[in-house]
Short mmCIF file of C-alpha atoms and ligand atoms in Angstrom, two decimals:
data_model
loop_
_atom_site.label_atom_id
_atom_site.label_comp_id
_atom_site.label_asym_id
_atom_site.label_seq_id
_atom_site.Cartn_x
_atom_site.Cartn_y
_atom_site.Cartn_z
CA MET A 1155 20.13 13.19 -9.80
CA HIS A 1156 16.36 13.92 -9.52
CA ILE A 1157 13.39 11.49 -9.38
CA ALA A 1158 12.03 10.58 -12.95
CA ARG A 1159 10.46 7.78 -14.77
CA ASN A 1160 12.56 4.55 -14.71
CA ARG A 1161 14.78 5.76 -11.83
CA VAL A 1162 15.02 3.68 -8.68
CA VAL A 1163 14.11 5.55 -5.49
CA ARG A 1164 14.73 4.71 -1.85
CA PHE A 1165 12.87 6.89 0.67
CA ALA A 1166 11.92 6.81 4.39
CA TYR A 1167 8.53 7.77 5.23
CA THR A 1168 6.22 8.21 8.20
CA LEU A 1169 2.42 8.08 7.34
CA THR A 1170 -0.15 9.74 9.69
CA ASP A 1171 -4.01 10.32 9.55
CA ASP A 1172 -5.66 13.67 9.88
CA LYS A 1173 -5.41 13.27 13.73
CA THR A 1174 -1.60 12.81 13.59
CA GLN A 1175 -1.83 9.19 14.54
CA VAL A 1176 0.99 7.23 12.77
CA LEU A 1177 -0.41 4.52 10.73
CA ASP A 1178 2.63 3.27 9.21
CA ARG A 1179 6.42 4.08 8.72
CA SER A 1180 9.38 2.61 7.01
CA GLY A 1181 11.76 0.55 9.33
CA GLU A 1182 14.87 2.06 10.90
CA GLY A 1183 17.38 1.86 8.30
CA GLU A 1184 15.13 0.18 5.90
CA PRO A 1185 13.71 2.75 3.37
CA LEU A 1186 11.12 1.68 0.85
CA THR A 1187 12.56 1.07 -2.55
CA TYR A 1188 10.46 1.34 -5.83
CA LEU A 1189 10.78 1.96 -9.56
CA HIS A 1190 9.50 5.42 -10.41
CA GLY A 1191 6.60 5.90 -12.80
CA GLY A 1192 5.10 2.39 -12.84
CA GLY A 1193 2.39 2.90 -10.24
CA ALA A 1194 4.19 0.90 -7.57
CA ILE A 1195 3.23 3.32 -4.95
CA ILE A 1196 0.03 5.41 -4.46
CA PRO A 1197 -0.44 7.91 -7.33
CA GLY A 1198 -0.55 10.98 -5.00
CA LEU A 1199 2.77 10.09 -3.48
CA GLU A 1200 4.56 9.18 -6.66
CA ALA A 1201 3.50 12.57 -8.21
CA ALA A 1202 4.72 14.49 -5.12
CA LEU A 1203 7.99 12.56 -5.39
CA GLU A 1204 8.50 13.46 -9.05
CA GLY A 1205 11.58 15.95 -9.38
CA LYS A 1206 12.94 15.54 -5.92
CA ARG A 1207 16.64 14.72 -5.16
CA ALA A 1208 18.21 12.42 -2.65
CA GLY A 1209 18.49 14.17 0.75
CA GLU A 1210 15.34 16.27 0.37
CA SER A 1211 12.54 15.97 2.89
CA PHE A 1212 9.10 17.20 2.37
CA ASN A 1213 5.58 16.58 3.62
CA VAL A 1214 2.51 15.77 1.62
CA ARG A 1215 -1.10 15.36 1.98
CA VAL A 1216 -2.73 12.90 -0.44
CA ALA A 1217 -6.33 12.95 -0.93
CA ALA A 1218 -8.09 9.42 -0.56
CA VAL A 1219 -8.99 9.62 -4.27
CA ASP A 1220 -5.13 9.62 -5.03
CA ALA A 1221 -4.46 7.27 -2.36
CA TYR A 1222 -6.40 4.10 -1.68
CA GLY A 1223 -9.66 5.31 -3.05
CA GLU A 1224 -13.04 6.25 -1.77
CA ARG A 1225 -14.80 3.62 0.24
CA ASP A 1226 -17.42 1.50 -1.49
CA ASP A 1227 -20.12 0.36 0.80
CA ASP A 1228 -21.08 -2.44 -1.68
CA LEU A 1229 -17.94 -4.22 -0.62
CA VAL A 1230 -19.24 -4.61 2.85
CA GLN A 1231 -21.17 -7.92 3.06
CA SER A 1232 -22.68 -10.07 5.91
CA VAL A 1233 -21.86 -13.73 5.20
CA PRO A 1234 -22.89 -16.84 7.18
CA ARG A 1235 -20.28 -17.72 9.96
CA ASP A 1236 -20.25 -21.49 8.70
CA MET A 1237 -18.74 -20.28 5.38
CA PHE A 1238 -15.35 -20.02 7.16
CA GLU A 1239 -13.33 -23.04 7.53
CA ASP A 1240 -12.30 -22.45 11.20
CA ASP A 1241 -15.56 -20.55 11.99
CA ASP A 1242 -15.40 -20.45 15.73
CA ALA A 1243 -12.10 -18.54 15.37
CA VAL A 1244 -13.35 -15.75 13.24
CA LYS A 1245 -13.04 -12.43 15.20
CA VAL A 1246 -13.27 -8.65 14.43
CA GLY A 1247 -10.11 -7.25 12.98
CA MET A 1248 -9.16 -10.46 11.23
CA GLN A 1249 -8.19 -10.46 7.61
CA PHE A 1250 -8.76 -12.92 4.76
CA GLU A 1251 -7.85 -13.23 1.36
CA THR A 1252 -10.70 -14.13 -1.01
CA SER A 1253 -11.14 -14.31 -4.79
CA ASP A 1254 -14.04 -13.04 -6.70
CA ASP A 1255 -15.81 -14.34 -9.66
CA ASP A 1256 -13.11 -12.90 -11.95
CA GLY A 1257 -10.38 -14.53 -10.12
CA GLU A 1258 -9.17 -11.22 -8.49
CA THR A 1259 -7.82 -11.61 -4.93
CA ARG A 1260 -8.98 -9.16 -2.46
CA VAL A 1261 -8.18 -8.79 1.26
CA VAL A 1262 -11.39 -8.50 3.35
CA THR A 1263 -11.21 -7.36 7.10
CA VAL A 1264 -13.81 -8.64 9.59
CA THR A 1265 -15.72 -5.73 11.03
CA GLY A 1266 -18.32 -7.46 12.87
CA ALA A 1267 -19.47 -10.85 14.15
CA ASP A 1268 -22.33 -12.51 15.86
CA ALA A 1269 -23.21 -16.30 16.43
CA ASP A 1270 -24.64 -16.73 12.95
CA ASN A 1271 -23.22 -14.01 10.66
CA VAL A 1272 -19.81 -12.35 10.01
CA THR A 1273 -19.46 -8.79 8.43
CA VAL A 1274 -16.60 -8.53 6.21
CA ASP A 1275 -15.42 -5.27 4.45
CA GLY A 1276 -13.50 -5.60 1.20
CA ASN A 1277 -12.37 -1.96 1.17
CA HIS A 1278 -8.69 -1.21 1.64
CA PRO A 1279 -8.13 -0.39 5.37
CA LEU A 1280 -6.93 3.07 4.38
CA ALA A 1281 -9.76 3.78 1.71
CA GLY A 1282 -11.64 6.93 2.12
CA MET A 1283 -8.88 8.52 4.29
CA PRO A 1284 -6.48 11.54 3.19
CA LEU A 1285 -2.98 10.32 4.15
CA ASN A 1286 -0.15 12.65 5.28
CA PHE A 1287 3.39 11.58 4.41
CA ALA A 1288 6.62 12.90 5.81
CA VAL A 1289 9.12 11.78 3.28
CA THR A 1290 13.11 11.77 3.27
CA ILE A 1291 14.54 10.69 0.03
CA VAL A 1292 17.69 8.42 0.58
CA GLU A 1293 18.90 7.44 -2.76
CA VAL A 1294 17.91 8.04 -6.61
CA ARG A 1295 19.65 6.14 -9.06
CA ASP A 1296 19.02 5.13 -12.70
CA ALA A 1297 17.31 1.48 -13.03
CA SER A 1298 19.45 -1.21 -14.73
CA THR A 1299 18.08 -2.51 -17.98
CA GLU A 1300 17.33 -6.06 -16.21
CA GLU A 1301 15.12 -4.06 -13.85
CA LEU A 1302 13.43 -2.04 -16.61
CA ARG A 1303 12.75 -5.32 -18.30
CA HIS A 1304 11.25 -6.92 -15.18
CA GLY A 1305 9.42 -3.80 -14.07
CA HIS A 1306 10.84 -3.76 -10.55
CA VAL A 1307 13.74 -3.10 -8.47
CA HIS A 1308 16.70 -5.72 -7.63
CA GLY A 1309 19.05 -5.62 -4.74
CA PRO A 1310 18.36 -4.48 -1.10
CA GLY A 1311 14.63 -3.84 -0.64
CA GLY A 1312 13.87 -4.92 -4.14
CA HIS A 1313 12.07 -7.84 -5.68
CA PRO A 1314 13.19 -11.13 -4.01
CA HIS A 1315 13.83 -13.47 -6.77
CA ASP A 1316 14.00 -17.21 -5.76
ZN1 ZN B 1905 13.37 -9.03 -11.46
#
């Protein structure tokens, strides 16, 4: 069975940057599971998976625009340190969840901090970067009607319903 819209795909992957540094990988025996065709994974990787079959392995380089997008310098802001609840503990590399005026949540990363101000970057940490994936497809199956109704995968690696 090949990968197509409304099929459930399980795949193992290693993600590297252009300097072959590993940024992320699926855990040993824990492939990523997703519902194909719904934008659950980055568009460039979803497009590369289309039509492939279980057992196949391939490498793909995804441009930033088809991954986490280009960087937006407007998302880098300097804010007063005392805006943070536990302001003494704020350090470079920490991440916070914020919500903007529209109620959209966004993860920001602290990229600079001095006595008075903290620089936060609302870009995705992988924004502006081409991403290299080494992929092995573990399983391809049809989604159940319930999965299609929910728009996500059930079972191992799927959506955890309470
Ligand atoms: Zn569900």
